[in-house]
Coordinates of C-alpha atoms and ligand atoms in Angstrom, one line a residue:
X517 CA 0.0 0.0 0.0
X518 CA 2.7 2.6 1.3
X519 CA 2.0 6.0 -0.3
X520 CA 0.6 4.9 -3.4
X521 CA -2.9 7.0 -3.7
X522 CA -5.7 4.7 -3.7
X523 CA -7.5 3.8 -6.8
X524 CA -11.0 1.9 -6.7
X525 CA -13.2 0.5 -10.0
X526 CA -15.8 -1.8 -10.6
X527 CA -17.5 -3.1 -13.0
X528 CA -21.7 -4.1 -12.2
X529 CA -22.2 -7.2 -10.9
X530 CA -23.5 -9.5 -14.1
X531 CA -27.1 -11.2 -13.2
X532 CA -26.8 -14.9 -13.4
X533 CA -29.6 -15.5 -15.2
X534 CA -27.9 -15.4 -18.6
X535 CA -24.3 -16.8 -20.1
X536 CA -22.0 -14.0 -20.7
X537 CA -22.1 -12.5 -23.8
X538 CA -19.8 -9.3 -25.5
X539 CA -21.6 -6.9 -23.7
X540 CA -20.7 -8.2 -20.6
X541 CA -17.2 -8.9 -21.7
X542 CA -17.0 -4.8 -22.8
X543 CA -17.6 -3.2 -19.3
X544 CA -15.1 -5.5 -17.7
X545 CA -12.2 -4.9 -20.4
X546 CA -12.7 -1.7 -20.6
X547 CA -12.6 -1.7 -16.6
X548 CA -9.5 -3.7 -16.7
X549 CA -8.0 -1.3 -18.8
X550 CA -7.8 1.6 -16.7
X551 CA -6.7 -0.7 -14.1
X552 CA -3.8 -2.1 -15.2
X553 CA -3.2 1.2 -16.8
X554 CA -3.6 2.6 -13.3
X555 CA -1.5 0.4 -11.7
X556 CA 1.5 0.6 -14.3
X557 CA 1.0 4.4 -13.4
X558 CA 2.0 4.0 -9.6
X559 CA -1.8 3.6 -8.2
X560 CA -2.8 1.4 -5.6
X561 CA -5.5 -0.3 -7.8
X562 CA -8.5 -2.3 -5.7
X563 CA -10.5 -3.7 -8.6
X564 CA -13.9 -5.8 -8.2
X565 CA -16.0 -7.5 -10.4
X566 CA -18.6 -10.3 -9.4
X567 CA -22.2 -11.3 -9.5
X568 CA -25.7 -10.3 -8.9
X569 CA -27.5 -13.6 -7.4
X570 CA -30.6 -12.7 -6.0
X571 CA -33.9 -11.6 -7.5
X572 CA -37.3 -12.5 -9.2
X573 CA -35.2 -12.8 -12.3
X574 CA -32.6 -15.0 -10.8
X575 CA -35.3 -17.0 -9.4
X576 CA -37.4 -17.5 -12.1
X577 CA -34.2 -18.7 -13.8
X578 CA -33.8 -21.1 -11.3
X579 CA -37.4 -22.6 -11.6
X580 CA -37.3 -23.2 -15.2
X581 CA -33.7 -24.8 -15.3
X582 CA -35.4 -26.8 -12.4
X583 CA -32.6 -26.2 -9.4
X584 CA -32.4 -24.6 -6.5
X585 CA -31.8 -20.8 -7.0
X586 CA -28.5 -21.5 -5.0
X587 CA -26.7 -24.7 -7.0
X588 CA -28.0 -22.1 -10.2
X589 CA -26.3 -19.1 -8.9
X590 CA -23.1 -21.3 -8.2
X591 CA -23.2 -22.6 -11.4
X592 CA -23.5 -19.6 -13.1
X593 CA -21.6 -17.6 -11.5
X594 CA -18.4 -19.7 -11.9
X595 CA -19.4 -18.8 -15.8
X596 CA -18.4 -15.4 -15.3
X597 CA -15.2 -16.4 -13.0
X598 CA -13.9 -18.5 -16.0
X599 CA -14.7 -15.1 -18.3
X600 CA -12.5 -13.2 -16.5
X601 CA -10.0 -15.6 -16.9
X602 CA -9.9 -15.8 -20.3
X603 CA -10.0 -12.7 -21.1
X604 CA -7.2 -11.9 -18.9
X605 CA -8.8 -9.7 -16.1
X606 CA -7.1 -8.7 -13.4
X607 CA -9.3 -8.1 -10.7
X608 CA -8.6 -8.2 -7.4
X609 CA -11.7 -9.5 -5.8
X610 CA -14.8 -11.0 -7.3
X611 CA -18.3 -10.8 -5.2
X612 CA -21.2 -13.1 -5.3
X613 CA -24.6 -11.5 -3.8
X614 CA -25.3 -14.8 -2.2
X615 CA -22.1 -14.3 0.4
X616 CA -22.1 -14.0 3.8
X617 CA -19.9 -10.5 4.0
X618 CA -23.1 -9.4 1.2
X619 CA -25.9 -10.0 3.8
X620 CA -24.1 -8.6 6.6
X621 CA -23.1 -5.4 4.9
X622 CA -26.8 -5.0 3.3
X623 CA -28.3 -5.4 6.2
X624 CA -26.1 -3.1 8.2
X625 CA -26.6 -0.8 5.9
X626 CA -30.9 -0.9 6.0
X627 CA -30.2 -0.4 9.4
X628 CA -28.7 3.0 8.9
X629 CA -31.5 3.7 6.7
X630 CA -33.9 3.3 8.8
X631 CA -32.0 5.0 11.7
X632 CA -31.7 7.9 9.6
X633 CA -35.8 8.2 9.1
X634 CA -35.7 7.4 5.6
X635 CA -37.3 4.1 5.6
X636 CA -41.1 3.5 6.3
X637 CA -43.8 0.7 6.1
X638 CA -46.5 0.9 3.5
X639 CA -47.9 -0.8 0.6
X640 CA -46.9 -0.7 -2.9
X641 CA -49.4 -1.2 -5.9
X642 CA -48.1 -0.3 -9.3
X643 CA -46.1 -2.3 -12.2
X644 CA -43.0 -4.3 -12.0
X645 CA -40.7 -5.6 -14.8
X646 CA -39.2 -8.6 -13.5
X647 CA -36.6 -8.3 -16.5
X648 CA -35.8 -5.2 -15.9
X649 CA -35.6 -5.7 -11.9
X650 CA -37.5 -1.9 -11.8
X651 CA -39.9 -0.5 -11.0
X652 CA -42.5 1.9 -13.3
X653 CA -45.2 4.5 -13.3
X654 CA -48.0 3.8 -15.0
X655 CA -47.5 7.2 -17.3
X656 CA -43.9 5.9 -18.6
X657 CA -45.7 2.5 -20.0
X658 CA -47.2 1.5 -23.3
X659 CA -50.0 -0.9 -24.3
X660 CA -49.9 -3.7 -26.8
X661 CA -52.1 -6.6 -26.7
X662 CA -53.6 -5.9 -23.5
X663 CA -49.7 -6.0 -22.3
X664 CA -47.9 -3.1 -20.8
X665 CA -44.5 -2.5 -21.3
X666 CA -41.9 -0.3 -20.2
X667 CA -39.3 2.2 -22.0
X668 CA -36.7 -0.7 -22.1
X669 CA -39.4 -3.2 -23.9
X670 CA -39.2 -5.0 -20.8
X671 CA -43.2 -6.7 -20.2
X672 CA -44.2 -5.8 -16.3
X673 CA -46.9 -7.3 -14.4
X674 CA -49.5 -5.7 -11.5
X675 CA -47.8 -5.9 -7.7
X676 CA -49.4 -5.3 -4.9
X677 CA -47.8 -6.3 -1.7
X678 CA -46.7 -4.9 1.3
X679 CA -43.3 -2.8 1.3
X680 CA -40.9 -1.0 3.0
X681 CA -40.4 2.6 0.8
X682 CA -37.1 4.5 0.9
X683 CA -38.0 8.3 0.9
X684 CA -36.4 8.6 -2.3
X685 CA -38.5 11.7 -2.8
X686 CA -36.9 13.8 -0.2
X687 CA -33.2 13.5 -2.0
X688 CA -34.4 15.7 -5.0
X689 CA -32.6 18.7 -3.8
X690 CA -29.5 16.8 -2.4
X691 CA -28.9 14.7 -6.0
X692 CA -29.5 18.3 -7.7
X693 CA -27.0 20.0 -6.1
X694 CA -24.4 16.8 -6.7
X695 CA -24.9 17.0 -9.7
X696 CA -24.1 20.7 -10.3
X697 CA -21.4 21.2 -7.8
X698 CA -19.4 17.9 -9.5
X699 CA -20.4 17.6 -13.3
X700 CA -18.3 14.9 -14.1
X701 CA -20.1 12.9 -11.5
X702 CA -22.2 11.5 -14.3
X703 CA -20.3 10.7 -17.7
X704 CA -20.8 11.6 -20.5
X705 CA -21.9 15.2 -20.2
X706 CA -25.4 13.5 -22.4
X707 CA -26.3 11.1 -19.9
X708 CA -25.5 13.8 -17.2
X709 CA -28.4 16.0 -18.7
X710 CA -30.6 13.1 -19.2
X711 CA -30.1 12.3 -15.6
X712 CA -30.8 15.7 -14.0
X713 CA -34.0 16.1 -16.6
X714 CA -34.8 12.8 -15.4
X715 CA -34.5 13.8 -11.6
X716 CA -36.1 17.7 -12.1
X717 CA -39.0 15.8 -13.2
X718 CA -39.5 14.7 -9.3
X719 CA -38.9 11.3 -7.7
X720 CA -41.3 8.9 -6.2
X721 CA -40.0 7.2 -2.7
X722 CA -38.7 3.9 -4.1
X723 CA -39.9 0.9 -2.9
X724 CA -37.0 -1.2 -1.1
X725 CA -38.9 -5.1 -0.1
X726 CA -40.6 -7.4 -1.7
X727 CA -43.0 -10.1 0.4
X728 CA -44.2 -12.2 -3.1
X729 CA -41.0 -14.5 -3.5
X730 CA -38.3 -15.0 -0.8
X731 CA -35.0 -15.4 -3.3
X732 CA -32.9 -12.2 -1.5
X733 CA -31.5 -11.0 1.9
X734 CA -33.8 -10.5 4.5
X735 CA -35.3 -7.3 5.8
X736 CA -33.5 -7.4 9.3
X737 CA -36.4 -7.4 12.4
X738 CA -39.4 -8.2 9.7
X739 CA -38.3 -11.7 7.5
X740 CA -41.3 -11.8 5.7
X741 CA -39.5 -9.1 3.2
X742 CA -36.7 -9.9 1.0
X743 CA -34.8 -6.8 -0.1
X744 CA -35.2 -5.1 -3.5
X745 CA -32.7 -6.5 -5.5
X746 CA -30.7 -3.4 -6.4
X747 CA -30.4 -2.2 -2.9
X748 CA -28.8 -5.7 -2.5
X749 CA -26.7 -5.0 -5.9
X750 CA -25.2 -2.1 -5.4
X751 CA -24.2 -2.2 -2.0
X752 CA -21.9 -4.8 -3.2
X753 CA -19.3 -1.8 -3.9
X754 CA -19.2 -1.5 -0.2
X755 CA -19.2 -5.3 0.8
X756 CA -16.2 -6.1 -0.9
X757 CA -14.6 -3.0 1.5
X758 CA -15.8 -4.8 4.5
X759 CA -18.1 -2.3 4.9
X760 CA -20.0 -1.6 7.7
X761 CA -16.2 -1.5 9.4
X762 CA -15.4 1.9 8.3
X763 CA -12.4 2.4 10.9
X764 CA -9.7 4.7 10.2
X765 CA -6.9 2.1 8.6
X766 CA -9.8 -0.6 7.5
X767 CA -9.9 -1.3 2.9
X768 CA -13.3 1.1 3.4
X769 CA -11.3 3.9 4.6
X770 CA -8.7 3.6 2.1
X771 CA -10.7 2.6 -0.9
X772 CA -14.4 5.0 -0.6
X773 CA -15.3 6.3 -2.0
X774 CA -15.0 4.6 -5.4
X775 CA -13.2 6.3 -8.2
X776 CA -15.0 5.2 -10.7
X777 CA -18.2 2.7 -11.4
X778 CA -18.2 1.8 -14.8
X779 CA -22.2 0.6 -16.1
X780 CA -24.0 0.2 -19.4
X781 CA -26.5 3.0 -19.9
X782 CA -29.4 0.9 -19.3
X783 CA -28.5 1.1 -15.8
X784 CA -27.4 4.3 -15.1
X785 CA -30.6 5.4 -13.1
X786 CA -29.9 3.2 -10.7
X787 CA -26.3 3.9 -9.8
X788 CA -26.9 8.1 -10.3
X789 CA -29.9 8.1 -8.1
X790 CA -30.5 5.7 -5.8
X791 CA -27.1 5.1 -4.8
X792 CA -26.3 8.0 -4.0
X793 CA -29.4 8.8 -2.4
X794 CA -28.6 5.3 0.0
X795 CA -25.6 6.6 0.0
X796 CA -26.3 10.5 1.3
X797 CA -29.0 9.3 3.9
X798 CA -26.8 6.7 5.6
X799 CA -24.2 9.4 6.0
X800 CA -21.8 7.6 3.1
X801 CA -19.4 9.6 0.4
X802 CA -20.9 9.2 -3.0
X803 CA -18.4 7.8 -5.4
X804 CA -16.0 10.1 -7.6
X805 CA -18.0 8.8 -10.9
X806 CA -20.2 6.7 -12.2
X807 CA -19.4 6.4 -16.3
X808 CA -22.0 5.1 -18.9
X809 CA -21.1 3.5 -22.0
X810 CA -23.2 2.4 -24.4
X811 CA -24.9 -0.8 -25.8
X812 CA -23.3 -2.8 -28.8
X813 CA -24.9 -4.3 -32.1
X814 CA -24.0 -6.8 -34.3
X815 CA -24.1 -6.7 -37.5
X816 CA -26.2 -3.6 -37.2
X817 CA -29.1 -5.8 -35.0
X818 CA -29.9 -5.3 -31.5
X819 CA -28.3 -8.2 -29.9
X820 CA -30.5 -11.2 -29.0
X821 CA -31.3 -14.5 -28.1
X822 CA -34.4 -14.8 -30.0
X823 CA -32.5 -13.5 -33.5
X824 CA -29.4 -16.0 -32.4
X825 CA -27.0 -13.5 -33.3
X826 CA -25.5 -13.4 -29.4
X827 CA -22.0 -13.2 -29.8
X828 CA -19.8 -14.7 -27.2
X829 CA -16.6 -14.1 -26.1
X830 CA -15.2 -17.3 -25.8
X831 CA -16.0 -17.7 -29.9
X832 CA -14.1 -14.0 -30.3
X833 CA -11.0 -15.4 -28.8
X834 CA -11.0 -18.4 -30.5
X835 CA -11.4 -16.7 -34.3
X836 CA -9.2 -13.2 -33.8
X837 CA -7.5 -13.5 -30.6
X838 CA -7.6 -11.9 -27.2
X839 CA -5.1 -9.0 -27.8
X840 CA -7.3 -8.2 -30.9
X841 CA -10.4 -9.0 -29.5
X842 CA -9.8 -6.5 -26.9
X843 CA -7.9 -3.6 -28.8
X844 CA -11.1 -3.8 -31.5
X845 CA -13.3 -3.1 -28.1
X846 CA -11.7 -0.2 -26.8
X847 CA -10.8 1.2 -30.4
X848 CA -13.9 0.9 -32.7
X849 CA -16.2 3.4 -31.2
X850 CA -16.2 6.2 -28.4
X851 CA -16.5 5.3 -24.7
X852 CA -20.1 6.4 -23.7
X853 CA -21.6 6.3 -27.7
X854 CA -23.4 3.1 -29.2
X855 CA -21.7 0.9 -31.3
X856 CA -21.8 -1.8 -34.3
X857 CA -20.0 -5.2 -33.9
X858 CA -19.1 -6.5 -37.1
X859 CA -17.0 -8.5 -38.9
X860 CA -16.0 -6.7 -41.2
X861 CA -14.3 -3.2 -39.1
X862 CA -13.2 -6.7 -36.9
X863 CA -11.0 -7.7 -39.9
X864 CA -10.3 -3.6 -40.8
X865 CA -8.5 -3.1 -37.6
X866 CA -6.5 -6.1 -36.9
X867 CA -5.2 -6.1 -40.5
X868 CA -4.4 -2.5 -40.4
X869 CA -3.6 -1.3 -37.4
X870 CA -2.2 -4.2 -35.9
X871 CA -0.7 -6.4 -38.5
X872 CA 0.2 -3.7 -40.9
X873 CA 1.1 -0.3 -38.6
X874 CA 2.1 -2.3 -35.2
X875 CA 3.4 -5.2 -36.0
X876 CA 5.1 -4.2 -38.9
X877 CA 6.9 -1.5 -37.4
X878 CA 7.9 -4.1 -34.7
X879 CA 9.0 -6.6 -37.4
X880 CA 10.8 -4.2 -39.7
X881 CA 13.1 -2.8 -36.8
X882 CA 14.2 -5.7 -35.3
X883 CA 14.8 -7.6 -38.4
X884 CA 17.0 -4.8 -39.5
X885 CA 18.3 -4.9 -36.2
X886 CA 19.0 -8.3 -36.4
X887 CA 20.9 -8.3 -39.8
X888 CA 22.5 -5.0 -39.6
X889 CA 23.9 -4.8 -36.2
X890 CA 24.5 -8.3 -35.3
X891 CA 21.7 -9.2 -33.4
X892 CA 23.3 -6.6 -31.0
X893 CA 21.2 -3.4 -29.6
X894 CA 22.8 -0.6 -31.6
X895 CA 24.7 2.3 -29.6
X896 CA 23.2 5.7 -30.9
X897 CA 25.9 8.5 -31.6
X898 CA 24.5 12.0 -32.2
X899 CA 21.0 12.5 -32.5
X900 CA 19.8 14.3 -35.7
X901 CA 16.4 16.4 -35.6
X902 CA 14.3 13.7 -37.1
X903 CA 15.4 11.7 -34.3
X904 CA 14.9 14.1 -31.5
X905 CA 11.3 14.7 -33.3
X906 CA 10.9 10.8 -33.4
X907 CA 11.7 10.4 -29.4
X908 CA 9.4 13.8 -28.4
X909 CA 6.7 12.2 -29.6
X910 CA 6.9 9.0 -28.3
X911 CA 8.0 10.4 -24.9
X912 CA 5.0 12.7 -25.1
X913 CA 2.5 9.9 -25.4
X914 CA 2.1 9.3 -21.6
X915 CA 0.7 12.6 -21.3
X916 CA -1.7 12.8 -23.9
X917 CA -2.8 9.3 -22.7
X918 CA -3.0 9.7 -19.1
X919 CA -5.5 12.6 -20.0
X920 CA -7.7 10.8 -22.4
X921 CA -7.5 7.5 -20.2
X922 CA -8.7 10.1 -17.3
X923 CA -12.2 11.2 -18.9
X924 CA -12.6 7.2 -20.1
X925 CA -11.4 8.6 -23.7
X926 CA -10.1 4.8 -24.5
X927 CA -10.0 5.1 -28.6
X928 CA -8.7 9.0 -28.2
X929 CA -5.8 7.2 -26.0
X930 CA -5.3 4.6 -28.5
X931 CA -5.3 7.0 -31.9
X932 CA -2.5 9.0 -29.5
X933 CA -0.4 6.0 -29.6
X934 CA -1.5 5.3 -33.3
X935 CA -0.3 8.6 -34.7
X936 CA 3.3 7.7 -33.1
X937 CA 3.1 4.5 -34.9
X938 CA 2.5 6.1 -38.1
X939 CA 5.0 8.5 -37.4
X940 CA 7.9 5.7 -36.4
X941 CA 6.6 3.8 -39.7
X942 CA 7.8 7.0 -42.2
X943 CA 10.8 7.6 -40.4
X944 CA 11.7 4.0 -41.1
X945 CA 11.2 5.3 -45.2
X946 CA 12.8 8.3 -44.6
X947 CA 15.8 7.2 -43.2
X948 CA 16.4 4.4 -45.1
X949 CA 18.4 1.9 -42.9
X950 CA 19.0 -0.1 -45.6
X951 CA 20.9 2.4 -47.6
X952 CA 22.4 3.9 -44.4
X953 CA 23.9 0.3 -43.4
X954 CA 26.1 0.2 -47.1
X955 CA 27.0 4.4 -46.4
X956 CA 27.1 5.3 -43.0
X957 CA 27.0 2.8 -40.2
X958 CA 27.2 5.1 -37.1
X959 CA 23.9 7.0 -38.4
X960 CA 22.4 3.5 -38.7
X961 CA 23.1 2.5 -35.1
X962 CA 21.5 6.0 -34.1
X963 CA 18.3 5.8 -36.6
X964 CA 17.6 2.0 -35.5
X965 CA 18.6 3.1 -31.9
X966 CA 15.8 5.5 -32.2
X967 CA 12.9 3.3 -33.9
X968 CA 13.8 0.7 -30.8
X969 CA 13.3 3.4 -28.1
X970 CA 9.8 4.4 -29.3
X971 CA 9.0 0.8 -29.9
X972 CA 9.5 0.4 -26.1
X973 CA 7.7 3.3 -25.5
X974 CA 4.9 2.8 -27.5
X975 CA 4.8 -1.2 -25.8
X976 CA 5.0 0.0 -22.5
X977 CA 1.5 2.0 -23.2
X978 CA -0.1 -0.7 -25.0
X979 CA 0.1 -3.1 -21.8
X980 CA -2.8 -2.2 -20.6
X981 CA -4.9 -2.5 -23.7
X982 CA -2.8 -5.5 -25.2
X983 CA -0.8 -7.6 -22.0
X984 CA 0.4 -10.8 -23.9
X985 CA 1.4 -8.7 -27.4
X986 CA 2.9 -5.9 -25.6
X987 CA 4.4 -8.1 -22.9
X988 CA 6.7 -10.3 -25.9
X989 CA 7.6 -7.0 -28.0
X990 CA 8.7 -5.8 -24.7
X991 CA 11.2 -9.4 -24.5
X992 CA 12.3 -8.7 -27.6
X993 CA 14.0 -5.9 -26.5
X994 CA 15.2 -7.5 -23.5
X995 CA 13.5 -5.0 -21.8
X996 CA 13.3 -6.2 -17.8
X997 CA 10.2 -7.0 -15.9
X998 CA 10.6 -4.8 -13.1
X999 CA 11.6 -1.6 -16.2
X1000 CA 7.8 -1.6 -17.5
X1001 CA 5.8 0.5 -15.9
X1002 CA 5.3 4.2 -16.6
X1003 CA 8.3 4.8 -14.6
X1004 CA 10.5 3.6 -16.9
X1005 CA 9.1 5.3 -19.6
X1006 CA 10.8 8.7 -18.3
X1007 CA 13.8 6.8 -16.3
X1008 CA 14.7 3.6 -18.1
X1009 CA 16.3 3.3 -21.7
X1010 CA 17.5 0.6 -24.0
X1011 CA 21.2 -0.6 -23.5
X1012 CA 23.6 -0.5 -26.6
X1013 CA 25.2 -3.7 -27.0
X1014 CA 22.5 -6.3 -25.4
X1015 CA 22.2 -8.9 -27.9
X1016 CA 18.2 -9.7 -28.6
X1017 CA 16.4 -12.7 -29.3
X1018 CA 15.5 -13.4 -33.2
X1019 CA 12.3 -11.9 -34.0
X1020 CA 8.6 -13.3 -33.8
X1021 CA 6.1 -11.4 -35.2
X1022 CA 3.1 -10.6 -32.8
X1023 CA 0.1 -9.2 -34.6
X1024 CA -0.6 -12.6 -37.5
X1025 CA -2.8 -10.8 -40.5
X1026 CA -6.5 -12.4 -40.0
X1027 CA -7.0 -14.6 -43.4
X1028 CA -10.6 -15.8 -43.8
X1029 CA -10.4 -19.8 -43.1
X1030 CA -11.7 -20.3 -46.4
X1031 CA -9.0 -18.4 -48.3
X1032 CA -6.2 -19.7 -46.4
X1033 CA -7.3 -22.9 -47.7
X1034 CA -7.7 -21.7 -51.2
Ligands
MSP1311 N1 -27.1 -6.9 -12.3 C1 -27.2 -5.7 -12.9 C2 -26.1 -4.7 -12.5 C3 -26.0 -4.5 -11.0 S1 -24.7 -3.4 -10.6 C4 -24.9 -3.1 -9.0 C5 -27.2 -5.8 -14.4 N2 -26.6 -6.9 -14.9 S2 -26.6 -7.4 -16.4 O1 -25.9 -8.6 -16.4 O2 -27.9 -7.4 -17.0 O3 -25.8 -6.3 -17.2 C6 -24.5 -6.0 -16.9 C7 -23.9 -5.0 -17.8 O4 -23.8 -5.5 -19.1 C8 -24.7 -3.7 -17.9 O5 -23.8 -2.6 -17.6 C9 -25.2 -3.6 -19.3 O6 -25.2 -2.3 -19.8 C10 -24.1 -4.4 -20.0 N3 -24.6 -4.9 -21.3 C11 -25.6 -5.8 -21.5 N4 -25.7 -5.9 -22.9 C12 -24.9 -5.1 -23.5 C13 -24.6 -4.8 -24.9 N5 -25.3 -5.3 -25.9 N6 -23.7 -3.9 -25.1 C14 -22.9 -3.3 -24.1 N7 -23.2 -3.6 -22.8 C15 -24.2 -4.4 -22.5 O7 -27.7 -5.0 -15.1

């Protein structure tokens, strides 16, 4: 820990009613990311990911696959354990709603709800989507065949039951003014205004237990309730603190409040206003930011199990690759905007940008390396101004980086690192090594020199995106574990002389299996 300043993210907890697909896949990447870039940049990362086990959804699940809602939730679960694993996650913890350290901490925390006079007994009649896990007023719903439905498409049903309400109606004022006094709060500035329309609009108290189905932690004092699933969900970002210790020295203290929660739009109501609202009325800090991305297609379709066009990860690794698979995430489209998976922009990046503009640049330099300077690190002697251009930029990467990586800017930070590639690529043409090695050996050693140093610049800053890739250029230039970090970007630099491994390439063109075969 030592002086390292504290650096929490978490990604929502994935319902375990479903397999995990690419949109599950996206928030955890992109969450991984900024944690690994965090770390790499001195941080004292704390990074949780997990599960959301309880619920009429969950429950219902349960039924139809014919198990108990518990042997379901471990099964499930475990699906999105092994996800993480495979697509190289490095999280530190992973919560499961069904935990023991869940129950205590949401249950702790209902206490200080209702010790704060927030809470109260009443009845709630009104609709419910049991997909959706939400609530709605009859106003915000549509009819179709004698259904209703809800903005999301969700169907919801009649519920009348009795319930405990929080008085989410008194926290107008108190969200308002969070809002406006920290406006990157809610990200992007869009879903910040839908938000505060959203909240300006007036806010019913929420209702916070359900007595119909028993699948959830119980209402402490009163066990006939269960407790609204998302009051359960997102106190998980306290849980895995060991929240309700909050002692100076314990992870709560260190960690809280969060940095940043990274959601899916569809659920950023829930994290901008009743969280903090829990949060506010048991005396809590709000987090630092709550960021909303947006939803992907494929192939121009909305996603779904019905149309059969679910794409899952595993599938992704297995046809382009992990590195690839997450490089396309983070580069196709704008953090926060709505995107289109397909095939086609798939193939467009990694033969591009990584096979032709990365990996060539890797290739070409330390081939030439290897034939022209003996396999040996070549000693530079006199920098030129091309070369002093060449190094600026790649040495002024981090910043530009750090600041786009900052606001969630993930393809601005990536296009940063791009436009050094393209730069190192036509220095390679202008200089020439090739000619330089038959007229001028010592500008050779310089030039190559040069094109190595940005290579391990421009490595050291893909890590985070690109682990494995960035991790073997980085042996290639016998660059040392303990010299990768952002650190070394300003203190290390490449030793004349070391002799380096032959080449591999690291970024394989995609070829369609079909034409291979041809
Ligand atoms: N359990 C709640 C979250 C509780 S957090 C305290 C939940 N789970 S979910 O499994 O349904 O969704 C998890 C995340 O996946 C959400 O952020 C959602 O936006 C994201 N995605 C689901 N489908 C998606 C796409 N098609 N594209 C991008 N992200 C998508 O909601």
């Amino acid at each position: 820990m030592s002086g390292r300043t504290p650096y929490f993210i978490t990604t929502p907890i994935y319902y375990v009613n479903d397999a995990p697909h690419v949109g599950h896949a996206y928030t955890t990447i992109a969450c991984d990311v900024m944690a690994r870039f965090k770390r790499l940049d001195g941080f004292d990362v704390k990074f949780l990911t997990g599960t959301d086990e309880h619920g009429q959804k969950v429950q219902k699940s349960a039924e139809a696959a014919g198990i108990d809602p518990q042997a379901f939730t471990d099964r499930v679960s475990q699906n999105f354990r092994d996800l993480a694993k495979l697509l190289n996650i490095t999280n530190d913890d992973f919560i499961r709603t069904t935990e023991e350290r869940q129950r205590i901490a949401v249950q702790a925390l209902w206490r200080k709800l209702m010790e704060s006079g927030n809470v109260y007994l009443g009845s709630y009649s009104g609709w419910y989507s049991v997909r959706d896990e939400a609530y709605y007023g009859e106003d915000e719903l549509t009819q179709r065949d004698g259904k209703r439905f809800a903005p999301t498409g969700a169907e919801v049903e009649w519920v009348e039951e009795p319930s405990y309400f929080f008085k989410l109606s008194a926290f107008q004022e108190p969200l308002l003014k969070l809002y406006e006094e920290r406006p990157d709060f809610i990200m992007p500035a869009g879903k910040r205004s839908e938000v505060m329309a959203f909240v300006r609009g007036g806010l019913r108290d929420l209702s916070i237990s359900r007595t119909t189905f028993s699948w959830g932690i119980k209402v402490p004092g009163d066990e006939a309730h269960v407790m609204y699933v998302w009051l359960d969900a997102l106190t998980n970002y306290i849980t895995a603190l060991g929240y309700p210790n909050t002692a100076p020295g314990s992870e709560f203290a260190r960690y809280w409040p969060a940095d940043l929660h990274m959601v899916g739009k569809d659920i950023l109501r829930f994290h901008t206003v009743y969280w903090p609202a829990f949060l506010i009325a048991a005396g809590l800090p709000v987090p630092k930011r709550v960021f909303a991305h947006g939803w992907w297609t494929v192939e121009g379709e909305k996603m779904s199990k019905s149309v059969g066009n679910v794409v899952k990860p595993g599938d992704l690794l297995d046809t382009y690759g992990l590195d690839q698979t997450r490089y396309f995430l983070m580069r196709e489209i704008p953090f926060g905007n709505d995107g289109d998976f397909s095939k086609k922009a798939m193939i467009q990046r990694i033969n591009g940008e990584l096979a032709n503009d990365y990996g060539n640049l890797c290739q070409r330099v330390l081939s030439m390396i290897q034939k022209y300077c003996d396999g040996k690190l070549p000693q530079p002697d006199g920098f030129q101004e091309p070369d002093t251009r060449m190094l600026d930029a790649a040495r002024a990467m981090l910043g530009t980086v750090r600041a786009e990586l900052d606001v969630q800017a993930f393809n601005k930070a990536l296009d940063a690192i791009w436009s050094v590639i393209g730069q190192a690529n036509r220095y390679v043409d202008e200089m020439a090594p090739w000619s330089l090695r038959k007229t001028d050996t010592v500008r050779l050693g310089t030039v190559l020199y040069t094109l190595a140093e940005t290579i391990r610049q421009v490595a050291i800053l893909t890590q985070p995106f690109m682990p494995d890739a960035s991790n073997r250029i980085l042996d290639q230039l016998m660059v040392p574990m303990d010299a990768r970090d952002f650190n070394a970007l300003e203190t290390g630099v490449l030793t004349g002389g070391t002799p380096l491994p032959a080449p591999q390439g690291v970024f394989p063109r995609y070829v369609e299996p079909e034409a291979g075969a041809a």
